[in-house]
GROMACS .gro file of C-alpha atoms in nm:
model
  435
    1MET     CA    1   7.648  12.213   7.299
    2ASN     CA    2   7.934  12.369   7.497
    3ARG     CA    3   8.288  12.232   7.527
    4LYS     CA    4   8.214  12.023   7.835
    5GLU     CA    5   7.905  11.874   7.672
    6ALA     CA    6   8.106  11.794   7.360
    7GLU     CA    7   8.375  11.626   7.569
    8ASP     CA    8   8.115  11.434   7.772
    9TYR     CA    9   7.958  11.308   7.448
   10ILE     CA   10   8.286  11.138   7.353
   11PHE     CA   11   8.270  10.926   7.666
   12ALA     CA   12   7.891  10.886   7.694
   13SER     CA   13   7.863  10.551   7.516
   14TYR     CA   14   8.151  10.405   7.719
   15MET     CA   15   8.008  10.535   8.047
   16ARG     CA   16   7.669  10.386   7.960
   17SER     CA   17   7.814  10.039   7.906
   18GLU     CA   18   8.082  10.036   8.176
   19LYS     CA   19   7.860   9.895   8.450
   20PHE     CA   20   7.760   9.602   8.227
   21GLN     CA   21   8.118   9.499   8.149
   22SER     CA   22   8.364   9.291   8.346
   23TYR     CA   23   8.659   9.500   8.463
   24ASN     CA   24   8.899   9.207   8.410
   25ASP     CA   25   8.792   9.126   8.053
   26LYS     CA   26   9.055   9.141   7.780
   27ASP     CA   27   9.018   9.399   7.502
   28LYS     CA   28   8.912   9.127   7.259
   29ASN     CA   29   8.600   9.067   7.470
   30LYS     CA   30   8.488   9.425   7.525
   31ARG     CA   31   8.623   9.649   7.249
   32HIS     CA   32   8.446   9.677   6.915
   33PRO     CA   33   8.653   9.872   6.661
   34GLU     CA   34   8.427   9.745   6.383
   35LEU     CA   35   8.171  10.005   6.495
   36THR     CA   36   8.390  10.295   6.378
   37LYS     CA   37   8.557  10.123   6.083
   38GLU     CA   38   8.348  10.278   5.804
   39ILE     CA   39   8.359  10.628   5.949
   40LEU     CA   40   8.736  10.625   6.004
   41GLU     CA   41   8.816  10.469   5.668
   42ASN     CA   42   8.604  10.731   5.491
   43LEU     CA   43   8.787  11.008   5.678
   44SER     CA   44   9.132  10.866   5.593
   45THR     CA   45   9.278  11.108   5.342
   46GLY     CA   46   9.634  11.211   5.264
   47ILE     CA   47   9.933  11.032   5.419
   48ASN     CA   48   9.850  10.886   5.760
   49ILE     CA   49  10.110  10.750   6.000
   50GLY     CA   50  10.017  10.521   6.292
   51ILE     CA   51  10.220  10.499   6.613
   52THR     CA   52  10.205  10.229   6.881
   53GLY     CA   53  10.429  10.088   7.154
   54SER     CA   54  10.425  10.051   7.531
   55LYS     CA   55  10.575  10.387   7.622
   56GLY     CA   56  10.694  10.697   7.443
   57LYS     CA   57  10.424  10.702   7.175
   58GLY     CA   58  10.337  11.062   7.248
   59SER     CA   59  10.698  11.182   7.250
   60LEU     CA   60  10.760  11.002   6.923
   61ALA     CA   61  10.444  11.144   6.763
   62ASN     CA   62  10.529  11.498   6.869
   63MET     CA   63  10.886  11.469   6.741
   64LEU     CA   64  10.770  11.332   6.407
   65SER     CA   65  10.523  11.618   6.377
   66GLN     CA   66  10.792  11.879   6.448
   67ILE     CA   67  11.025  11.720   6.192
   68LEU     CA   68  10.767  11.692   5.914
   69MET     CA   69  10.646  12.048   5.974
   70ALA     CA   70  10.972  12.158   5.812
   71LYS     CA   71  10.811  12.071   5.476
   72PHE     CA   72  10.445  11.970   5.522
   73ARG     CA   73  10.120  12.077   5.685
   74VAL     CA   74  10.082  11.820   5.964
   75GLY     CA   75   9.789  11.697   6.171
   76LEU     CA   76   9.865  11.536   6.507
   77PHE     CA   77   9.633  11.320   6.719
   78THR     CA   78   9.763  11.209   7.062
   79SER     CA   79   9.625  11.107   7.399
   80PRO     CA   80   9.582  11.154   7.687
   81HIS     CA   81   9.584  11.528   7.751
   82ILE     CA   82   9.725  11.708   8.053
   83LEU     CA   83   9.499  12.010   8.101
   84LYS     CA   84   9.247  12.029   7.818
   85ILE     CA   85   9.112  11.784   7.558
   86ASN     CA   86   9.200  12.030   7.279
   87GLU     CA   87   9.563  11.922   7.329
   88ARG     CA   88   9.479  11.594   7.151
   89PHE     CA   89   9.410  11.759   6.814
   90LYS     CA   90   9.675  11.982   6.657
   91VAL     CA   91   9.763  12.118   6.314
   92ASP     CA   92  10.119  12.243   6.276
   93GLY     CA   93  10.151  12.242   6.654
   94LYS     CA   94   9.841  12.453   6.721
   95GLU     CA   95   9.554  12.305   6.923
   96ILE     CA   96   9.201  12.289   6.789
   97SER     CA   97   8.983  12.581   6.906
   98ASP     CA   98   8.682  12.524   7.132
   99GLU     CA   99   8.455  12.641   6.852
  100ASP     CA  100   8.594  12.393   6.597
  101PHE     CA  101   8.595  12.112   6.853
  102ILE     CA  102   8.229  12.166   6.944
  103ARG     CA  103   8.120  12.204   6.582
  104ILE     CA  104   8.294  11.887   6.468
  105VAL     CA  105   8.155  11.683   6.758
  106GLU     CA  106   7.806  11.806   6.669
  107ASP     CA  107   7.860  11.711   6.304
  108LEU     CA  108   7.989  11.361   6.387
  109LYS     CA  109   7.722  11.304   6.652
  110ILE     CA  110   7.466  11.243   6.376
  111ASP     CA  111   7.655  10.937   6.248
  112PHE     CA  112   7.760  10.805   6.587
  113ASP     CA  113   7.406  10.836   6.726
  114LYS     CA  114   7.284  10.608   6.447
  115ILE     CA  115   7.532  10.343   6.564
  116GLU     CA  116   7.464  10.401   6.934
  117LYS     CA  117   7.087  10.353   6.915
  118ASN     CA  118   7.121   9.991   6.800
  119LEU     CA  119   7.384   9.878   7.051
  120PRO     CA  120   7.317   9.638   7.339
  121LYS     CA  121   7.379   9.783   7.684
  122SER     CA  122   7.719   9.613   7.728
  123ILE     CA  123   7.873   9.733   7.399
  124PRO     CA  124   7.996  10.092   7.359
  125ILE     CA  125   8.147  10.305   7.088
  126SER     CA  126   8.507  10.349   7.198
  127PRO     CA  127   8.597  10.706   7.300
  128ILE     CA  128   8.924  10.683   7.107
  129GLY     CA  129   8.728  10.594   6.792
  130ILE     CA  130   8.522  10.911   6.825
  131GLU     CA  131   8.835  11.113   6.900
  132ALA     CA  132   9.015  10.973   6.596
  133ALA     CA  133   8.717  11.077   6.382
  134ILE     CA  134   8.728  11.428   6.530
  135GLY     CA  135   9.098  11.450   6.450
  136LEU     CA  136   9.067  11.327   6.093
  137LYS     CA  137   8.770  11.551   6.015
  138TYR     CA  138   8.953  11.852   6.157
  139PHE     CA  139   9.271  11.767   5.965
  140LYS     CA  140   9.073  11.734   5.642
  141GLU     CA  141   8.918  12.078   5.696
  142LYS     CA  142   9.265  12.223   5.755
  143ASP     CA  143   9.406  12.063   5.437
  144THR     CA  144   9.682  11.873   5.612
  145GLN     CA  145   9.920  11.673   5.394
  146ILE     CA  146  10.032  11.426   5.662
  147ASN     CA  147   9.848  11.307   5.973
  148ILE     CA  148  10.012  11.137   6.269
  149MET     CA  149   9.778  10.914   6.470
  150GLU     CA  150   9.880  10.783   6.812
  151PHE     CA  151   9.718  10.452   6.908
  152GLY     CA  152   9.585  10.374   7.255
  153LYS     CA  153   9.688  10.073   7.463
  154GLY     CA  154   9.706   9.817   7.184
  155ALA     CA  155   9.652   9.784   6.811
  156LYS     CA  156   9.445   9.480   6.719
  157TYR     CA  157   9.132   9.607   6.895
  158ASP     CA  158   9.217   9.977   6.880
  159ASP     CA  159   8.980  10.192   6.672
  160VAL     CA  160   9.272  10.405   6.550
  161ASN     CA  161   9.383  10.098   6.355
  162ASN     CA  162   9.082  10.158   6.129
  163VAL     CA  163   9.263  10.461   5.987
  164ILE     CA  164   9.435  10.376   5.657
  165ASN     CA  165   9.804  10.428   5.738
  166LYS     CA  166  10.083  10.446   5.480
  167TYR     CA  167  10.355  10.417   5.746
  168CYS     CA  168  10.367  10.286   6.102
  169LEU     CA  169  10.610  10.328   6.391
  170ILE     CA  170  10.639  10.091   6.685
  171ASN     CA  171  10.809  10.217   6.997
  172THR     CA  172  10.955   9.982   7.258
  173ILE     CA  173  10.713   9.709   7.365
  174PHE     CA  174  10.726   9.572   7.719
  175LEU     CA  175  10.497   9.405   7.971
  176GLU     CA  176  10.217   9.655   8.045
  177HIS     CA  177   9.837   9.677   8.032
  178THR     CA  178   9.839   9.303   8.102
  179ARG     CA  179   9.474   9.305   8.209
  180GLU     CA  180   9.362   9.427   7.867
  181LEU     CA  181   9.628   9.298   7.627
  182GLY     CA  182   9.762   8.974   7.773
  183SER     CA  183   9.980   8.843   8.054
  184SER     CA  184  10.297   8.777   7.851
  185LEU     CA  185  10.530   8.986   7.639
  186GLU     CA  186  10.445   8.766   7.340
  187GLU     CA  187  10.071   8.831   7.380
  188ILE     CA  188  10.126   9.205   7.398
  189ALA     CA  189  10.358   9.204   7.095
  190ASN     CA  190  10.109   8.990   6.901
  191ASP     CA  191   9.844   9.255   6.971
  192LYS     CA  192  10.054   9.560   6.886
  193CYS     CA  193  10.209   9.406   6.573
  194ASN     CA  194   9.868   9.442   6.407
  195ILE     CA  195   9.952   9.803   6.330
  196ILE     CA  196  10.155   9.655   6.040
  197LYS     CA  197   9.921   9.609   5.743
  198LYS     CA  198   9.936   9.512   5.380
  199GLY     CA  199   9.977   9.815   5.153
  200GLN     CA  200  10.196  10.016   5.391
  201ILE     CA  201  10.519  10.157   5.250
  202PHE     CA  202  10.742  10.104   5.555
  203ALA     CA  203  10.719  10.001   5.919
  204TYR     CA  204  10.975  10.127   6.173
  205SER     CA  205  11.063   9.976   6.508
  206ALA     CA  206  11.252  10.092   6.813
  207SER     CA  207  11.508   9.852   6.961
  208GLN     CA  208  11.311   9.560   7.101
  209ASP     CA  209  11.341   9.248   7.308
  210ARG     CA  210  11.451   8.962   7.080
  211GLN     CA  211  11.118   8.777   7.094
  212VAL     CA  212  10.923   9.098   7.027
  213LEU     CA  213  11.138   9.184   6.725
  214LYS     CA  214  11.085   8.835   6.585
  215ILE     CA  215  10.707   8.880   6.608
  216LEU     CA  216  10.724   9.222   6.439
  217LYS     CA  217  10.949   9.099   6.158
  218ASN     CA  218  10.729   8.795   6.098
  219LYS     CA  219  10.420   9.015   6.082
  220ALA     CA  220  10.590   9.256   5.841
  221LYS     CA  221  10.696   8.965   5.618
  222LYS     CA  222  10.343   8.823   5.620
  223GLU     CA  223  10.195   9.161   5.520
  224GLY     CA  224  10.461   9.233   5.259
  225VAL     CA  225  10.586   9.544   5.440
  226LYS     CA  226  10.956   9.633   5.474
  227ILE     CA  227  11.049   9.697   5.838
  228LYS     CA  228  11.342   9.911   5.953
  229VAL     CA  229  11.481   9.873   6.305
  230TYR     CA  230  11.675  10.097   6.544
  231GLY     CA  231  12.025   9.957   6.582
  232GLU     CA  232  12.014   9.780   6.247
  233ASP     CA  233  11.908  10.045   5.994
  234PHE     CA  234  11.959  10.366   6.194
  235TYR     CA  235  12.088  10.473   6.535
  236GLY     CA  236  12.209  10.764   6.746
  237GLU     CA  237  12.566  10.830   6.862
  238ASN     CA  238  12.786  11.103   7.013
  239ILE     CA  239  12.512  11.145   7.273
  240SER     CA  240  12.545  11.397   7.556
  241TYR     CA  241  12.319  11.510   7.840
  242SER     CA  242  12.252  11.854   7.987
  243PHE     CA  243  11.980  12.014   8.198
  244ASP     CA  244  11.856  12.175   7.876
  245GLY     CA  245  11.821  11.849   7.682
  246MET     CA  246  12.015  11.608   7.464
  247THR     CA  247  12.267  11.651   7.181
  248PHE     CA  248  12.346  11.370   6.937
  249ASP     CA  249  12.411  11.258   6.580
  250GLY     CA  250  12.155  11.059   6.381
  251VAL     CA  251  12.310  10.788   6.165
  252PHE     CA  252  12.120  10.638   5.873
  253LYS     CA  253  12.216  10.402   5.590
  254ASP     CA  254  12.352  10.668   5.356
  255ARG     CA  255  12.378  10.981   5.570
  256ARG     CA  256  12.463  11.130   5.907
  257ILE     CA  257  12.287  11.430   6.062
  258LYS     CA  258  12.524  11.591   6.311
  259ASN     CA  259  12.467  11.793   6.626
  260ILE     CA  260  12.091  11.749   6.668
  261LYS     CA  261  11.953  11.903   6.987
  262ILE     CA  262  11.623  11.829   7.160
  263PRO     CA  263  11.488  11.998   7.476
  264LEU     CA  264  11.385  11.661   7.625
  265ILE     CA  265  11.610  11.460   7.855
  266GLY     CA  266  11.697  11.091   7.830
  267LEU     CA  267  11.862  10.837   7.603
  268HIS     CA  268  11.515  10.707   7.514
  269GLN     CA  269  11.428  11.052   7.375
  270VAL     CA  270  11.733  11.039   7.149
  271LYS     CA  271  11.612  10.701   7.022
  272ASN     CA  272  11.264  10.847   6.968
  273ALA     CA  273  11.406  11.135   6.765
  274VAL     CA  274  11.619  10.908   6.546
  275LEU     CA  275  11.323  10.674   6.491
  276ALA     CA  276  11.110  10.971   6.385
  277LEU     CA  277  11.384  11.100   6.156
  278ALA     CA  278  11.418  10.760   5.986
  279CYS     CA  279  11.051  10.773   5.888
  280ALA     CA  280  11.061  11.140   5.786
  281ILE     CA  281  11.364  11.089   5.559
  282ASP     CA  282  11.186  10.808   5.376
  283ILE     CA  283  10.877  11.022   5.327
  284TYR     CA  284  11.080  11.307   5.179
  285GLU     CA  285  11.456  11.273   5.139
  286GLY     CA  286  11.496  11.642   5.071
  287LEU     CA  287  11.372  11.761   5.411
  288PRO     CA  288  11.558  12.081   5.506
  289ILE     CA  289  11.793  11.970   5.786
  290GLU     CA  290  11.846  12.312   5.945
  291ASP     CA  291  11.470  12.369   5.960
  292ILE     CA  292  11.428  12.026   6.121
  293LYS     CA  293  11.687  12.112   6.385
  294LYS     CA  294  11.513  12.441   6.459
  295ASN     CA  295  11.173  12.272   6.486
  296LEU     CA  296  11.309  12.010   6.724
  297LEU     CA  297  11.445  12.284   6.949
  298ASP     CA  298  11.089  12.419   6.970
  299LEU     CA  299  10.956  12.080   7.082
  300LYS     CA  300  10.742  12.091   7.396
  301TYR     CA  301  10.614  11.776   7.557
  302PRO     CA  302  10.513  11.804   7.923
  303ALA     CA  303  10.574  11.554   8.203
  304ARG     CA  304  10.858  11.367   8.031
  305PHE     CA  305  11.145  11.433   8.272
  306GLU     CA  306  11.021  11.789   8.265
  307ILE     CA  307  11.227  12.026   8.476
  308ILE     CA  308  10.971  12.255   8.636
  309SER     CA  309  11.221  12.446   8.844
  310LYS     CA  310  11.601  12.441   8.875
  311ASN     CA  311  11.614  12.608   9.215
  312PRO     CA  312  11.469  12.422   9.391
  313LEU     CA  313  11.508  12.135   9.144
  314ILE     CA  314  11.164  11.987   9.069
  315ILE     CA  315  11.116  11.723   8.797
  316LEU     CA  316  10.782  11.597   8.669
  317ASP     CA  317  10.728  11.266   8.486
  318ALA     CA  318  10.415  11.067   8.397
  319CYS     CA  319  10.574  10.738   8.503
  320ILE     CA  320  10.335  10.466   8.619
  321ASN     CA  321  10.541  10.146   8.594
  322LYS     CA  322  10.885  10.017   8.682
  323LYS     CA  323  10.991   9.973   8.321
  324SER     CA  324  10.927  10.341   8.248
  325LEU     CA  325  11.135  10.428   8.553
  326GLU     CA  326  11.456  10.291   8.400
  327PRO     CA  327  11.528  10.588   8.166
  328ILE     CA  328  11.441  10.830   8.446
  329LYS     CA  329  11.700  10.677   8.676
  330GLU     CA  330  11.948  10.672   8.388
  331SER     CA  331  11.893  11.045   8.331
  332LEU     CA  332  11.921  11.128   8.703
  333LYS     CA  333  12.254  10.944   8.713
  334ALA     CA  334  12.385  11.113   8.398
  335LEU     CA  335  12.296  11.456   8.538
  336LYS     CA  336  12.441  11.364   8.881
  337ILE     CA  337  12.114  11.427   9.062
  338GLU     CA  338  12.127  11.241   9.394
  339ASP     CA  339  11.953  11.202   9.731
  340ILE     CA  340  11.613  11.295   9.593
  341THR     CA  341  11.270  11.316   9.751
  342SER     CA  342  11.026  11.113   9.541
  343ILE     CA  343  10.656  11.198   9.533
  344VAL     CA  344  10.456  10.909   9.385
  345GLY     CA  345  10.087  10.922   9.291
  346ILE     CA  346   9.991  10.597   9.116
  347PRO     CA  347   9.654  10.420   9.164
  348ASP     CA  348   9.616  10.080   9.328
  349ASP     CA  349   9.561   9.900   8.996
  350LYS     CA  350   9.883  10.034   8.840
  351ASP     CA  351  10.244   9.949   8.921
  352TYR     CA  352  10.288  10.175   9.224
  353PHE     CA  353  10.492   9.900   9.395
  354GLY     CA  354  10.733   9.868   9.102
  355VAL     CA  355  10.789  10.244   9.088
  356VAL     CA  356  10.832  10.294   9.463
  357SER     CA  357  11.061   9.993   9.501
  358GLY     CA  358  11.253  10.122   9.199
  359VAL     CA  359  11.318  10.469   9.345
  360LYS     CA  360  11.401  10.338   9.691
  361ASP     CA  361  11.775  10.318   9.620
  362ILE     CA  362  11.799  10.678   9.494
  363SER     CA  363  11.556  10.847   9.736
  364LYS     CA  364  11.622  10.997  10.077
  365ASN     CA  365  11.248  11.023  10.125
  366ILE     CA  366  10.938  10.884   9.954
  367ILE     CA  367  10.594  11.042   9.979
  368LEU     CA  368  10.280  10.871   9.853
  369THR     CA  369  10.004  11.101   9.733
  370LYS     CA  370   9.677  11.078   9.543
  371THR     CA  371   9.461  11.271   9.298
  372SER     CA  372   9.103  11.398   9.316
  373ASN     CA  373   9.004  11.200   9.004
  374SER     CA  374   8.724  10.966   9.113
  375HIS     CA  375   8.812  10.709   8.846
  376TYR     CA  376   9.137  10.629   9.027
  377VAL     CA  377   9.150  10.430   9.351
  378PHE     CA  378   9.416  10.509   9.613
  379THR     CA  379   9.400  10.317   9.941
  380ASP     CA  380   9.621  10.261  10.245
  381GLU     CA  381   9.693   9.914  10.110
  382GLN     CA  382   9.976  10.075   9.916
  383ARG     CA  383  10.153  10.190  10.232
  384GLN     CA  384  10.087   9.859  10.406
  385LYS     CA  385  10.226   9.649  10.119
  386LEU     CA  386  10.534   9.870  10.096
  387LEU     CA  387  10.586   9.852  10.473
  388ALA     CA  388  10.557   9.473  10.461
  389ASN     CA  389  10.847   9.485  10.213
  390LYS     CA  390  11.049   9.715  10.439
  391ILE     CA  391  10.990  10.022  10.224
  392PHE     CA  392  10.903  10.317  10.447
  393VAL     CA  393  10.697  10.601  10.305
  394GLU     CA  394  10.508  10.908  10.417
  395THR     CA  395  10.158  10.981  10.291
  396SER     CA  396   9.976  11.297  10.185
  397PRO     CA  397   9.620  11.368  10.069
  398ASP     CA  398   9.715  11.573   9.760
  399ILE     CA  399  10.004  11.714   9.560
  400LYS     CA  400  10.002  12.049   9.742
  401GLU     CA  401  10.058  11.885  10.079
  402ALA     CA  402  10.309  11.641   9.929
  403LEU     CA  403  10.518  11.930   9.795
  404ASN     CA  404  10.499  12.111  10.131
  405MET     CA  405  10.629  11.795  10.298
  406ALA     CA  406  10.901  11.745  10.036
  407ARG     CA  407  11.036  12.099  10.058
  408LYS     CA  408  11.137  12.058  10.422
  409TYR     CA  409  11.400  11.804  10.316
  410LYS     CA  410  11.577  12.063  10.096
  411SER     CA  411  11.663  11.803   9.832
  412PRO     CA  412  11.581  11.760   9.462
  413ILE     CA  413  11.216  11.658   9.413
  414ILE     CA  414  11.079  11.426   9.147
  415ILE     CA  415  10.705  11.378   9.099
  416LEU     CA  416  10.599  11.050   8.937
  417GLY     CA  417  10.244  10.950   8.863
  418THR     CA  418   9.932  10.919   8.659
  419THR     CA  419   9.810  11.183   8.416
  420SER     CA  420   9.561  11.327   8.665
  421LEU     CA  421   9.844  11.383   8.916
  422ILE     CA  422  10.043  11.557   8.643
  423SER     CA  423   9.741  11.779   8.565
  424GLU     CA  424   9.693  11.873   8.930
  425SER     CA  425  10.066  11.937   8.969
  426LYS     CA  426  10.065  12.165   8.665
  427GLU     CA  427   9.766  12.358   8.797
  428PHE     CA  428   9.938  12.398   9.134
  429PHE     CA  429  10.262  12.515   8.976
  430LYS     CA  430  10.068  12.780   8.784
  431THR     CA  431   9.943  12.927   9.110
  432THR     CA  432  10.295  12.936   9.253
  433GLY     CA  433  10.460  13.083   8.943
  434LEU     CA  434  10.675  12.777   8.874
  435SER     CA  435  10.501  12.687   8.545
   0.00000   0.00000   0.00000
């Protein structure tokens, strides 16, 4: 088995069943986390921390990893990846090697094949369940003390929720993945709140819509878990922006950590960092603060208001819905970046309309583009719908052409889109020496 074959194996069961499933079915009708429950529970060793939310899970997970690395050996499982699947499995910030990845997939294949052979054609083993097993097995081999596990879209039917977590963090929940999770904010919150389970030490929440917070607090009370909330139990203040990142103080019940700096831009990233710190302080109150600050300065998380180039100014962000656009616009305003050219590459079934209509007021020009990933559908219906709403856009077949078109306007450029667009943009920037 080579690396591609190992990666293909992760998705093989899902690909087998996909044509027998209804695209519009909710997760509860087509996901089967019970298939991986025994494997993931048996692999759950040490202190595991689960992370869910609607956006910012990856940033939060990476920050928590950097913070805890000041004292502990830390495993980190996140998704999706930008360039290579190895990015999903890290120990102390270092990606799994191809050799270890292949070997572990081959080892786990024995158990997963036993499950696969008895499944009906419409029921698959979830790829994220296999990936979580890869992560946990790798972390166990590397003797990690703490493992951070990022959930997928939801929680109730997410295989990662089979991992036995001592702590959980819930980033902001908003209306997204409505096809899979539910059409209302309450339905989505009622799915994601299932990350809170009896036996956990603490749950932590970002600031939330009032009805979401009520659902989370009720779930925590039912499970006998104490929940701490941004704005009630901890918060950030003295916040300032720069092109190099954010500076702020973290305020907790009995302490203040001053002058924290992170190389990510946006008020939401400050909130992520303070949320991560709240958890880390409870795990080990004696964490070395100066080491934490140094580790946070080393934080790297691509495509989150990532400044690729300052001259010309090019910003890259994996934004695929209008809600996620809000902190981007907030950051552009704070940094006084105006009259931009927006390149947007979001498939038909995602919120391309919300994003394009959202950037209309700050953009001199808008260019629609697409990716080569065959799983994503881009049609001219996007342009037609936007035109019908008096939003005028140009179109391009790929990111290279889109950037060529954008450069003629001699204005700041922001690229917004799905992960595959981010990957293709990164690859293109490598060839031009910008990344």
